[in-house]
PDB file of C-alpha atoms and ligand atoms in Angstrom:
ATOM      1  CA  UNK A 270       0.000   0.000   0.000  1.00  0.00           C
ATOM      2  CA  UNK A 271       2.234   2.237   1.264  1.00  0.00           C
ATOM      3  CA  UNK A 272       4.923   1.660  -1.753  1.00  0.00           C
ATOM      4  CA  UNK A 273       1.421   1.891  -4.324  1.00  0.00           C
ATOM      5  CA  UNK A 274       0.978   5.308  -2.872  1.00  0.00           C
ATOM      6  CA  UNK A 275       4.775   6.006  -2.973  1.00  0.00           C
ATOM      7  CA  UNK A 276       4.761   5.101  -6.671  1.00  0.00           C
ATOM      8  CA  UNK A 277       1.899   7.660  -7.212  1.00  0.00           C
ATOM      9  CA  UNK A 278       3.243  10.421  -5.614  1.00  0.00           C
ATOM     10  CA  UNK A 279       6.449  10.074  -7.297  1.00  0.00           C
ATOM     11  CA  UNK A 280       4.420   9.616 -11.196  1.00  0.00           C
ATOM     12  CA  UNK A 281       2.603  12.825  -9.451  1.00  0.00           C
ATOM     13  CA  UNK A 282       5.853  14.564  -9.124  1.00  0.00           C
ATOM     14  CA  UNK A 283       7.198  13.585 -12.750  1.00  0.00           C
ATOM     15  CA  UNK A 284       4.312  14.812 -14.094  1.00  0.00           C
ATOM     16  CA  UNK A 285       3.806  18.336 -12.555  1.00  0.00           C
ATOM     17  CA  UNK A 286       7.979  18.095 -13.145  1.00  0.00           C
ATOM     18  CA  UNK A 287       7.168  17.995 -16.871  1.00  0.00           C
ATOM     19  CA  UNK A 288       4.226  20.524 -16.553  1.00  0.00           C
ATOM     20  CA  UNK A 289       6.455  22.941 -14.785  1.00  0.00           C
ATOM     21  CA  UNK A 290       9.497  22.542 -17.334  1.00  0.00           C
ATOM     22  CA  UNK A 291       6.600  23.632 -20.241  1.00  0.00           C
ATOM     23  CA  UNK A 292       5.335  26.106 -18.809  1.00  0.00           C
ATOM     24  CA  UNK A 293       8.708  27.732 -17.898  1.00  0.00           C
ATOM     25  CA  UNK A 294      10.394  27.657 -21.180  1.00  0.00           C
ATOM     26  CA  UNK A 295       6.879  29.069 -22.580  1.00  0.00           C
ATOM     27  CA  UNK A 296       7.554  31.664 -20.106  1.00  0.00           C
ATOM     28  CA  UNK A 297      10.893  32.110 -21.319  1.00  0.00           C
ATOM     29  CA  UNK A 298       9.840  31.959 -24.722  1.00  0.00           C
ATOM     30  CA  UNK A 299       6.928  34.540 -24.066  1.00  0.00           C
ATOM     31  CA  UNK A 300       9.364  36.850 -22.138  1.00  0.00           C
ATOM     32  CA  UNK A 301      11.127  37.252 -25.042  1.00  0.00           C
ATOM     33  CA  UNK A 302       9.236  37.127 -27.867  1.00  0.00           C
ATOM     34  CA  UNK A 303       8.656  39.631 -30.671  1.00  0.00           C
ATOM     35  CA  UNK A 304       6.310  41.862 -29.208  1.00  0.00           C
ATOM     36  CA  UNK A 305       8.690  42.245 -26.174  1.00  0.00           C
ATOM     37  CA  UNK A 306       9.591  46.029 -28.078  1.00  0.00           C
ATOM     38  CA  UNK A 307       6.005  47.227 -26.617  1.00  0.00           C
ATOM     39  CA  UNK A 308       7.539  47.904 -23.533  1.00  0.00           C
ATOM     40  CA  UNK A 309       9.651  50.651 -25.042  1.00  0.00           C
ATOM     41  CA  UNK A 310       6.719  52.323 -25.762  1.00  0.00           C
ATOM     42  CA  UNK A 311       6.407  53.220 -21.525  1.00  0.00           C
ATOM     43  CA  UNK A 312       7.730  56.558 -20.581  1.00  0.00           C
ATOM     44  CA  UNK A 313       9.829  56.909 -17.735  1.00  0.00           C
ATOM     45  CA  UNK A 314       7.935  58.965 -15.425  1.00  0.00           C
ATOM     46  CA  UNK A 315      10.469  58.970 -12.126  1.00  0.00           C
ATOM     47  CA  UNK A 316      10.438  61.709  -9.686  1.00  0.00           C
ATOM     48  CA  UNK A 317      13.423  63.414  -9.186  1.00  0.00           C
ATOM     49  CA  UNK A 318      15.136  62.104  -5.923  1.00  0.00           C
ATOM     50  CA  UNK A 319      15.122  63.688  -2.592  1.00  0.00           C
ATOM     51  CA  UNK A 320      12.681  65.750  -3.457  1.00  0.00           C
ATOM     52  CA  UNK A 321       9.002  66.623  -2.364  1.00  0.00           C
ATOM     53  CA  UNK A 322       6.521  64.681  -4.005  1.00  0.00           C
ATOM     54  CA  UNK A 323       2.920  66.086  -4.024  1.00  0.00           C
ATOM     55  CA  UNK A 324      -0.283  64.750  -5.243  1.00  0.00           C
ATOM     56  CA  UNK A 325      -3.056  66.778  -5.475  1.00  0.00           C
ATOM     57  CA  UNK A 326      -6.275  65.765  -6.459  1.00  0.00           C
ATOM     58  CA  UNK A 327     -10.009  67.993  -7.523  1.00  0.00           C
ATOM     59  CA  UNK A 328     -13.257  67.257  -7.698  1.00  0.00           C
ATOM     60  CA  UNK A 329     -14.675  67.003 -11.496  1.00  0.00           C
ATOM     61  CA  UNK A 330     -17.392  69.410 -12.502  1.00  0.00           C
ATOM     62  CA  UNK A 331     -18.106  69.779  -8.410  1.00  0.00           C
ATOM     63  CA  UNK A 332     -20.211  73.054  -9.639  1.00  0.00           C
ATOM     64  CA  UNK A 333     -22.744  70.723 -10.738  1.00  0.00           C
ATOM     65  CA  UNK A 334     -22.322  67.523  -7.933  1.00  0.00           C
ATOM     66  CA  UNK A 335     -22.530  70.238  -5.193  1.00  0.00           C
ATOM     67  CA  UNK A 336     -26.045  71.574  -6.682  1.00  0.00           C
ATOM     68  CA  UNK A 337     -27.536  67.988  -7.539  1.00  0.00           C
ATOM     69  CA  UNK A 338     -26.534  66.874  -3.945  1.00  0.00           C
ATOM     70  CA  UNK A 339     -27.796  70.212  -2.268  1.00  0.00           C
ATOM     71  CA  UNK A 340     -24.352  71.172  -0.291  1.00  0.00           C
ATOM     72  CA  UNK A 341     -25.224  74.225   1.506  1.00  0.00           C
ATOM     73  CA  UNK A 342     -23.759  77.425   0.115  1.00  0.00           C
ATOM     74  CA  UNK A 343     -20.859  78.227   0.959  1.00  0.00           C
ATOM     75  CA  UNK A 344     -19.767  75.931   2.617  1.00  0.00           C
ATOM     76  CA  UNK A 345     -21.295  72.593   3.327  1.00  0.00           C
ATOM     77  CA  UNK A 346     -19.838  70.814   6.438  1.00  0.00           C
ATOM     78  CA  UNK A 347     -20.572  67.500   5.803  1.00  0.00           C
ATOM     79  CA  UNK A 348     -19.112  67.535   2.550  1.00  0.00           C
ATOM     80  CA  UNK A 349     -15.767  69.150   4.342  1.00  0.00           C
ATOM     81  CA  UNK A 350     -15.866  66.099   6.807  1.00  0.00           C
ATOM     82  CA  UNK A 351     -16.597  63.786   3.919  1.00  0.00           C
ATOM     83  CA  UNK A 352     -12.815  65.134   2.591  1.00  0.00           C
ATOM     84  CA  UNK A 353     -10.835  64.867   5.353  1.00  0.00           C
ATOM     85  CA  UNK A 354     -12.706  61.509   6.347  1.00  0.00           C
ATOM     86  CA  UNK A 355     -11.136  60.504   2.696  1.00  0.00           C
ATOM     87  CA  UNK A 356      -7.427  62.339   3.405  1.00  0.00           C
ATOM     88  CA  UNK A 357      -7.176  59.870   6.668  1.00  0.00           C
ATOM     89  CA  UNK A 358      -8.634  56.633   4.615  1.00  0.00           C
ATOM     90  CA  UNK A 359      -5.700  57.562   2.208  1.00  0.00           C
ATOM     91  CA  UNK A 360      -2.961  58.007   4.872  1.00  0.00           C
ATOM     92  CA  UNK A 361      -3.904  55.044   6.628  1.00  0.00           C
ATOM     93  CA  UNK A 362      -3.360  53.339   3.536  1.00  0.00           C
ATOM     94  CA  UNK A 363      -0.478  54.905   1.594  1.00  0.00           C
ATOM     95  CA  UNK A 364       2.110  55.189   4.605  1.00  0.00           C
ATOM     96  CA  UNK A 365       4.533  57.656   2.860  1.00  0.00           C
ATOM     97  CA  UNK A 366       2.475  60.882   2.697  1.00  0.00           C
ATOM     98  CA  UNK A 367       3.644  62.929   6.269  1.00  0.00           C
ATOM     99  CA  UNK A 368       1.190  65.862   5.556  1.00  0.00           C
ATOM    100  CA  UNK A 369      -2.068  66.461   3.255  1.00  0.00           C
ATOM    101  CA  UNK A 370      -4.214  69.844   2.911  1.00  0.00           C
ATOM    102  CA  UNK A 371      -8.038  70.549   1.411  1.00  0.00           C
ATOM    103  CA  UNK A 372     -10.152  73.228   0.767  1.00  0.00           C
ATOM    104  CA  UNK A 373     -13.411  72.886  -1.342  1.00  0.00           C
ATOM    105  CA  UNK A 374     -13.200  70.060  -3.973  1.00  0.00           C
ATOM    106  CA  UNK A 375      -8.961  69.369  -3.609  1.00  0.00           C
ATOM    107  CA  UNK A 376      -6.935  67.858  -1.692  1.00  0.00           C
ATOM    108  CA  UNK A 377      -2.645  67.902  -1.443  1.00  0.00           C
ATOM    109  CA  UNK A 378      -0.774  64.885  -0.509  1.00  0.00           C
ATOM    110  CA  UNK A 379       2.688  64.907  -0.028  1.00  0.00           C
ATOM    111  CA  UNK A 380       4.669  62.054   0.283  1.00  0.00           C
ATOM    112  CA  UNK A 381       8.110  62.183   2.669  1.00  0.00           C
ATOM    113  CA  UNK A 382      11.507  63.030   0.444  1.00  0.00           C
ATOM    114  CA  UNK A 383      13.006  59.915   0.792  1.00  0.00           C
ATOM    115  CA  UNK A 384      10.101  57.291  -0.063  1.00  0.00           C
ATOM    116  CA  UNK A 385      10.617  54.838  -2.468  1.00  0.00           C
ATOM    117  CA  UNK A 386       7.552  53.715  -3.373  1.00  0.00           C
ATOM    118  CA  UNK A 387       7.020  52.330  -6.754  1.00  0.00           C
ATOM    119  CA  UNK A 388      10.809  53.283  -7.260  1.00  0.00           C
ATOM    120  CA  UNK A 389       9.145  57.031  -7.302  1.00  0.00           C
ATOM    121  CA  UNK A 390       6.927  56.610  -9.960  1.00  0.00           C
ATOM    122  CA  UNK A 391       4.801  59.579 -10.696  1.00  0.00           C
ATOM    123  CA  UNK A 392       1.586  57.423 -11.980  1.00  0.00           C
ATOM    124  CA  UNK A 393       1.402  54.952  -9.452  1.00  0.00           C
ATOM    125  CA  UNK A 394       1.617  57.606  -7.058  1.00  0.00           C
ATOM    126  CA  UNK A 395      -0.965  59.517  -8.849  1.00  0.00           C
ATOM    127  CA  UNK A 396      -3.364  56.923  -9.549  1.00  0.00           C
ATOM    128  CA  UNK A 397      -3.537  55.270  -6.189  1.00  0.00           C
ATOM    129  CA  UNK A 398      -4.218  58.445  -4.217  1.00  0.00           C
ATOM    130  CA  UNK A 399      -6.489  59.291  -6.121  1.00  0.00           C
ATOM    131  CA  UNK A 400      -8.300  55.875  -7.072  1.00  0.00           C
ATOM    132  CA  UNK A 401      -8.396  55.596  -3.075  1.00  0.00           C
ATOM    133  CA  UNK A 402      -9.769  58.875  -2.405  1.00  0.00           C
ATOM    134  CA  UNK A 403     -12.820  58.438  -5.282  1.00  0.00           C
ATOM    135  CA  UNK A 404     -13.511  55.182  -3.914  1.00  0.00           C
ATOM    136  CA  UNK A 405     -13.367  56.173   0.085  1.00  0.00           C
ATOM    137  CA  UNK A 406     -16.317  59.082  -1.104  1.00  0.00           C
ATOM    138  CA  UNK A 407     -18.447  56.703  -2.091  1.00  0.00           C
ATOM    139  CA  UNK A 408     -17.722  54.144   0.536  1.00  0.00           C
ATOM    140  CA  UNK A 409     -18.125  56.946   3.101  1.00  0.00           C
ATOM    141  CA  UNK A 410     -21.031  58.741   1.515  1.00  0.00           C
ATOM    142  CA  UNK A 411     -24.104  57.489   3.815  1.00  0.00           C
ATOM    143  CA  UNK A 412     -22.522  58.397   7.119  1.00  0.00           C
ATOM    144  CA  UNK A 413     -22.021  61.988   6.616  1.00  0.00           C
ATOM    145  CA  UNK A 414     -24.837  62.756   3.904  1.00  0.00           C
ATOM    146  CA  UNK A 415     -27.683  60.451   6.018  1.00  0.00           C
ATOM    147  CA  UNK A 416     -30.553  61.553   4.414  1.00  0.00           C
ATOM    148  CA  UNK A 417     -29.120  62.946   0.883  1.00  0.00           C
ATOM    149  CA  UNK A 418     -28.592  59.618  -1.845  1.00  0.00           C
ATOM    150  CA  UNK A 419     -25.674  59.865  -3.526  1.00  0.00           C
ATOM    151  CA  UNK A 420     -26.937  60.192  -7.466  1.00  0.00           C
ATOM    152  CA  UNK A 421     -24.169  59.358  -9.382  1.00  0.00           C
ATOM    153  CA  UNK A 422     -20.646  58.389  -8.889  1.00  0.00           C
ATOM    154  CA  UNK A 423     -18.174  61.463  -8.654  1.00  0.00           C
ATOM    155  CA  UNK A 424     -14.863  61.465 -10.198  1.00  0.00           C
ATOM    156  CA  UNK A 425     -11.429  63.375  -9.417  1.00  0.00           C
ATOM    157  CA  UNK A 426      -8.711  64.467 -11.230  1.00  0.00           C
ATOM    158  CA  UNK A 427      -4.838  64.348  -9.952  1.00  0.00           C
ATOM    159  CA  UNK A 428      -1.799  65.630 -10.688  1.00  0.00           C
ATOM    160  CA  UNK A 429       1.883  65.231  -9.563  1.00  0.00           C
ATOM    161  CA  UNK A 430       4.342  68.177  -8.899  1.00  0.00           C
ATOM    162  CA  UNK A 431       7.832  68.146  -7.733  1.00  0.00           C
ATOM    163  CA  UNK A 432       9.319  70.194  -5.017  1.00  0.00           C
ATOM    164  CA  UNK A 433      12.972  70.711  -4.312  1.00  0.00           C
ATOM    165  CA  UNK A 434      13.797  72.286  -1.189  1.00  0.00           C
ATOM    166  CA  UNK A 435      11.525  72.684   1.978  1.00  0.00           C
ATOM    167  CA  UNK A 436      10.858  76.318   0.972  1.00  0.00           C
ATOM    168  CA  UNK A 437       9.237  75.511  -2.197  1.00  0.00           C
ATOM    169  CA  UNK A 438       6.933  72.942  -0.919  1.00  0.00           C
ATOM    170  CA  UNK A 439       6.032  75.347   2.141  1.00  0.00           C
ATOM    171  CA  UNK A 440       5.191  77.999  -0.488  1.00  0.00           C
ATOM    172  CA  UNK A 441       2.902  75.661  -2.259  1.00  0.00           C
ATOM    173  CA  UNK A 442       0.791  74.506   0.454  1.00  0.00           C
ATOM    174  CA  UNK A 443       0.974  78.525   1.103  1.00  0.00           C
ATOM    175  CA  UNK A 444      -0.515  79.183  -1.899  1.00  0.00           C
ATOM    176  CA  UNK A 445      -3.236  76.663  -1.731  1.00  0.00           C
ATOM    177  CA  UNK A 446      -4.437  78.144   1.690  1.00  0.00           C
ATOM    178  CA  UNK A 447      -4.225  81.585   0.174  1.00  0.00           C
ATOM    179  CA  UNK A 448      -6.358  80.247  -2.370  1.00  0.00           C
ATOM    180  CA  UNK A 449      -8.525  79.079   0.090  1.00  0.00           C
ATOM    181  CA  UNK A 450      -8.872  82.394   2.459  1.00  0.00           C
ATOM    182  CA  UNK A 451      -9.696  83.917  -1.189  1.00  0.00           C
ATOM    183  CA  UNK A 452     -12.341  81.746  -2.192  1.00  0.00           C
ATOM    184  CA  UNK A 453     -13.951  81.906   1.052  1.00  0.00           C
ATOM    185  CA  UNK A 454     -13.801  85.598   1.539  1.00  0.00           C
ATOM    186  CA  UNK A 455     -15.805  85.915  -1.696  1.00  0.00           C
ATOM    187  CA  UNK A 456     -18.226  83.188  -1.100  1.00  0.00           C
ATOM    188  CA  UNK A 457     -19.368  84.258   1.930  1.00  0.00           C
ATOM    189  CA  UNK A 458     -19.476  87.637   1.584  1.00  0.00           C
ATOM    190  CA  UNK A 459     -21.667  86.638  -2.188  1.00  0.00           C
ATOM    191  CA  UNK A 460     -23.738  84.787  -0.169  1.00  0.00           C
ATOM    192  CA  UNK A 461     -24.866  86.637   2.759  1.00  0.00           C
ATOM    193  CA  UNK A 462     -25.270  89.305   0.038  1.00  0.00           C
ATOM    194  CA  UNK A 463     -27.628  86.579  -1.989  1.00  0.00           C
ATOM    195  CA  UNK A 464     -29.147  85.141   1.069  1.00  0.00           C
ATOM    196  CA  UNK A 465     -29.554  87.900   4.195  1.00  0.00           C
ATOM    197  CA  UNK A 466     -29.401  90.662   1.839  1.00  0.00           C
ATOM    198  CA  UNK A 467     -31.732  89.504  -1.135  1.00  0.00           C
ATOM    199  CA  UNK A 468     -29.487  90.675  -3.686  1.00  0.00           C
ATOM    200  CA  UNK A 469     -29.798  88.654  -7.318  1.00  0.00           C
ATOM    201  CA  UNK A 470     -26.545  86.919  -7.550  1.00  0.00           C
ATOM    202  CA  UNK A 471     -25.684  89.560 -10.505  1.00  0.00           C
ATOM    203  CA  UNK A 472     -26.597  92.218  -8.480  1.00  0.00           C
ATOM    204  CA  UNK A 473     -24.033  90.444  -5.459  1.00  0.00           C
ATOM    205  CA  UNK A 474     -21.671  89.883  -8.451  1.00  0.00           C
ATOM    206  CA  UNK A 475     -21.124  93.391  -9.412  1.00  0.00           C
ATOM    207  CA  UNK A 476     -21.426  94.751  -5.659  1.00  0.00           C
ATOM    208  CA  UNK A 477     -18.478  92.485  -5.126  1.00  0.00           C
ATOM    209  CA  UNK A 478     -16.618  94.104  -8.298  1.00  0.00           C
ATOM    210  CA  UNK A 479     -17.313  97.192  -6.787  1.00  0.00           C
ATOM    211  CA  UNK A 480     -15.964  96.323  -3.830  1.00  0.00           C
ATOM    212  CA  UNK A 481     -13.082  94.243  -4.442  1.00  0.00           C
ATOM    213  CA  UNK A 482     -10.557  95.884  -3.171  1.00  0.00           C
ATOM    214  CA  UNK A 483     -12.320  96.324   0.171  1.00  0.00           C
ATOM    215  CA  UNK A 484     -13.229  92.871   0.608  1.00  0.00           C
ATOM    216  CA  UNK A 485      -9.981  91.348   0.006  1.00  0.00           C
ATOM    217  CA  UNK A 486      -8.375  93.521   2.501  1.00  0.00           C
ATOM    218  CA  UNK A 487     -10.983  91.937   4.880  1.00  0.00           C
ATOM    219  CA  UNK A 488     -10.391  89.357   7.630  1.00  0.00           C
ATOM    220  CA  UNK A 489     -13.157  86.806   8.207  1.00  0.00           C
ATOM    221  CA  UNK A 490     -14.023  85.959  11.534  1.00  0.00           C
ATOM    222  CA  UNK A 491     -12.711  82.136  12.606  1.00  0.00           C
ATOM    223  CA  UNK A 492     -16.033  80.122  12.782  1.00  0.00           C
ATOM    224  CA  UNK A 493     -16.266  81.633   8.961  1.00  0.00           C
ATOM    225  CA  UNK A 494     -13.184  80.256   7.693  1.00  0.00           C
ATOM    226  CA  UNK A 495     -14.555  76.825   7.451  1.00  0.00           C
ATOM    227  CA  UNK A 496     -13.060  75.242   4.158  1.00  0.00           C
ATOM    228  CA  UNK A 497      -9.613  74.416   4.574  1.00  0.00           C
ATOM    229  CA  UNK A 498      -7.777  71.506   6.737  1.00  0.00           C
ATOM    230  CA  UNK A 499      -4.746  69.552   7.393  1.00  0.00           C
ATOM    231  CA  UNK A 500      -4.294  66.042   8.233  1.00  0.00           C
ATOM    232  CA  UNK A 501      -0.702  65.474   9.428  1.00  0.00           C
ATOM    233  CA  UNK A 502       0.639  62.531  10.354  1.00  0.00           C
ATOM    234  CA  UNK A 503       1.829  62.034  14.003  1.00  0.00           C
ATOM    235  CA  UNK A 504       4.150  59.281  14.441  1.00  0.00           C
ATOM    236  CA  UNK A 505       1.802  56.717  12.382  1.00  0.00           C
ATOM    237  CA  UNK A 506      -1.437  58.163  12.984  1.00  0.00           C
ATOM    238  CA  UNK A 507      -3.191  61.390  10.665  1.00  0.00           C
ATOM    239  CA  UNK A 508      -4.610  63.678  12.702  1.00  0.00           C
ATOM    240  CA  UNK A 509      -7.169  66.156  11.435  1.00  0.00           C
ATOM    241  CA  UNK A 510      -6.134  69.873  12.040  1.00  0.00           C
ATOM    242  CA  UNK A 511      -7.452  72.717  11.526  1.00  0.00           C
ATOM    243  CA  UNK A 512      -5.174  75.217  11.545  1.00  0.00           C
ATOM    244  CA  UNK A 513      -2.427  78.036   9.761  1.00  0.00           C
ATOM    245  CA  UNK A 514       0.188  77.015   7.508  1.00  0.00           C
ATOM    246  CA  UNK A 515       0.979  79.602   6.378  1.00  0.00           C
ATOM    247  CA  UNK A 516       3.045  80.600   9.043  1.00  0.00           C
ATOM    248  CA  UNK A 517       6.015  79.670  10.813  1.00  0.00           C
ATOM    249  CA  UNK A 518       3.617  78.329  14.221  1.00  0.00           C
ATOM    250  CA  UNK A 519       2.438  75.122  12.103  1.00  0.00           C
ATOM    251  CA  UNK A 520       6.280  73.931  11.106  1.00  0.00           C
ATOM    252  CA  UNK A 521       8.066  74.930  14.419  1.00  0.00           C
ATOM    253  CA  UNK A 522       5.545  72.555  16.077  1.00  0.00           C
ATOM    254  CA  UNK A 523       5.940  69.375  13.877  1.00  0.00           C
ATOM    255  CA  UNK A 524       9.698  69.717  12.800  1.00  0.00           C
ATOM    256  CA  UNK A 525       9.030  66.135  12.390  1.00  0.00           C
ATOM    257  CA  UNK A 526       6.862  66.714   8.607  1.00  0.00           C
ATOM    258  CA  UNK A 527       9.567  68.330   7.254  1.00  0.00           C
ATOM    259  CA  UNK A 528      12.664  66.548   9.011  1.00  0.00           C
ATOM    260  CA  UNK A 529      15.641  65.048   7.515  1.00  0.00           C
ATOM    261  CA  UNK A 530      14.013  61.446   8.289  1.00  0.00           C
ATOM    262  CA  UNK A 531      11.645  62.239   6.371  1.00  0.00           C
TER     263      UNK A 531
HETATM  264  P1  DGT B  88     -13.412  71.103 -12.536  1.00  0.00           P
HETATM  265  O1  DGT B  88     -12.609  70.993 -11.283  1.00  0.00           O
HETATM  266  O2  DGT B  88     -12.725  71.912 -13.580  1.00  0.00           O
HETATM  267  O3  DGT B  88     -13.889  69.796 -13.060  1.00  0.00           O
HETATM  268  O4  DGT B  88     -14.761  71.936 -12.200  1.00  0.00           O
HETATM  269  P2  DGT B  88     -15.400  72.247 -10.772  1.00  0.00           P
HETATM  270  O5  DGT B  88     -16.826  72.598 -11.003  1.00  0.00           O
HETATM  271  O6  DGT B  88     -15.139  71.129  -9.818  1.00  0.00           O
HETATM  272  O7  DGT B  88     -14.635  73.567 -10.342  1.00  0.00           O
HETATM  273  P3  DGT B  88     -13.650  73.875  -9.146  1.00  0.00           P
HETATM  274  O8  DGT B  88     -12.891  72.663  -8.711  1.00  0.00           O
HETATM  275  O9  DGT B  88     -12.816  75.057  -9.563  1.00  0.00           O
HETATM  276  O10 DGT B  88     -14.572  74.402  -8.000  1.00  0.00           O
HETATM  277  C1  DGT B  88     -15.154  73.599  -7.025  1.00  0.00           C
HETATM  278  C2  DGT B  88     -16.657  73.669  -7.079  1.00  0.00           C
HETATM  279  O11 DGT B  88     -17.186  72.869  -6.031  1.00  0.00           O
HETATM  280  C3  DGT B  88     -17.199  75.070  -6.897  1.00  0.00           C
HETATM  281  O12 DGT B  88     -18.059  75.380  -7.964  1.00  0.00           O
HETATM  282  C4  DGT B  88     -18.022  75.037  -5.649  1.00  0.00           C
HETATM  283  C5  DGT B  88     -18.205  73.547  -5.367  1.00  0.00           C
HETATM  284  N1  DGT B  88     -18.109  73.303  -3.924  1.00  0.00           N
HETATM  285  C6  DGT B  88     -17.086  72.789  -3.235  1.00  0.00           C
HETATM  286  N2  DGT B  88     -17.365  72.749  -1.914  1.00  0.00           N
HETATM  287  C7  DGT B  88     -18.613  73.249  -1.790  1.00  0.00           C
HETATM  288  C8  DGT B  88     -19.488  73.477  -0.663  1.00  0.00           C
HETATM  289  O13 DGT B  88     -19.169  73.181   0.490  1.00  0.00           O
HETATM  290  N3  DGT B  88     -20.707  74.018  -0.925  1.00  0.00           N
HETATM  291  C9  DGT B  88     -21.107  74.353  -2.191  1.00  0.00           C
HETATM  292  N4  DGT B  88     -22.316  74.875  -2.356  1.00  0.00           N
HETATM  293  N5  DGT B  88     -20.319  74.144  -3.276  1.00  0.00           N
HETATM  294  C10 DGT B  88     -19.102  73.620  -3.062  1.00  0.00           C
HETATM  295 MG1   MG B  89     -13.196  70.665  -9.220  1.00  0.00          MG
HETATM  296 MG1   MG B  90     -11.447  72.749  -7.059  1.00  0.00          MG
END
């Protein structure tokens, strides 16, 4: 019996032997057969080095999702908590990104000097932030928009920029909370114009033409800056902020985001 069995195993063995031998010189054969030149057709699309790598991604045609889902004007809070629930799904997941920062319909990832990831390349850093972001909207949708169905699925755009020194990557995320304090200024004042004032929006439009140089010079109080946050990354764990970074404050109390470990 037990020499029967022996026999089979070993005629078992031969067999997926010969099997394995086939299939490995097909492989070989299909490694290097004539369409093999295809690959040459890939571009090269390696971030430079030791540098910053940011992703930053943007809501497609949000003019339109925000009216069809009813976000309150200007600034809908559950759609702001909907974004930064996303921004921690994706740091949870993608460990390399030390600091990311949204306002409205975008978010910026940045992802620590030194990773490696996908040897540094640009697409695969692209696509999975952003694949993971579209899909954690969705996934997320019911618990912060309860009684609002989501009516179609939303897509987002991404992009990859480079940054070479600490300054230029603090100046970016600068300008994208500039952006931010200007966007907000306008909406707000537009709407309370629209809304407490019962101004057309044209009529709010060209008040605010008017008055542009007066408004931008205006600060808004802190309950009405309500679009913008950061999720940095404390040891292993993002933590929702929402605060300056503009300023020197935000850096001189996590050296860590922009340290040489990084
Ligand atoms: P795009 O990015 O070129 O595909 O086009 P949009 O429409 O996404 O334009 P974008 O990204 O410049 O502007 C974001 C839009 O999202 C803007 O029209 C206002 C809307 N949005 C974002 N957050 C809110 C919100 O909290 N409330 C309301 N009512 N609208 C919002
Ligand atoms: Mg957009
Ligand atoms: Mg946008």
């Amino acid at each position: 019996m037990w020499v029967v069995c022996r026999t089979k195993v070993c005629d078992c063995l031969a067999a997926a032997s010969v099997t394995l031998r086939r299939s490995l010189s097909l492989g070989a054969t299909m490694a290097k057969s004539k369409f093999e030149y295809v690959r040459d057709f890939e571009a090269d699309d390696t971030c430079l080095p030791h540098c910053w790598v940011v992703v930053r991604l943007d809501g497609r045609n949000f003019h339109r999702f925000a009216e069809k889902h009813n976000f309150a004007k200007p600034n809908d809070s559950r759609a702001l908590h909907l974004m930064n629930k996303c921004a921690q799904t994706v740091m949870e997941e993608l460990e390399d990104i030390v600091i990311a920062y949204g306002q409205s319909d975008e978010y910026s990832f940045v992802f620590r000097r030194k990773s490696n990831w996908f040897k540094r390349r640009a697409s695969k850093f692209m696509t999975h932030v952003t694949s993971q972001f579209a899909s954690s909207y969705v996934f997320y949708w019911r618990e912060f928009f309860k009684d609002q169905p989501l009516l179609y699925p939303p897509g987002f755009d991404g992009r990859v920029v480079v940054y070479p020194s600490n300054q230029t990557l603090k100046d970016y995320l600068s300008w994208r909370q500039a952006d931010c304090h200007i966007n907000n200024l306008y909406n707000t004042v537009f709407w309370a114009l629209v809304q407490q004032s019962g101004l057309t929006p044209v009529q709010a439009q060209e008040r605010l033409q008017v008055d542009e140089v007066t408004t931008k010079a205006v600060k808004l109080p802190a309950e009405m800056e309500g679009k913008k946050m950061t999720v940095a990354r404390t040891r292993t764990k993002p933590v929702p902020s929402h605060c300056d970074i503009i300023g020197d404050a935000f850096w001189k109390d996590h050296l860590e985001i922009l340290g040489e470990d990084s």
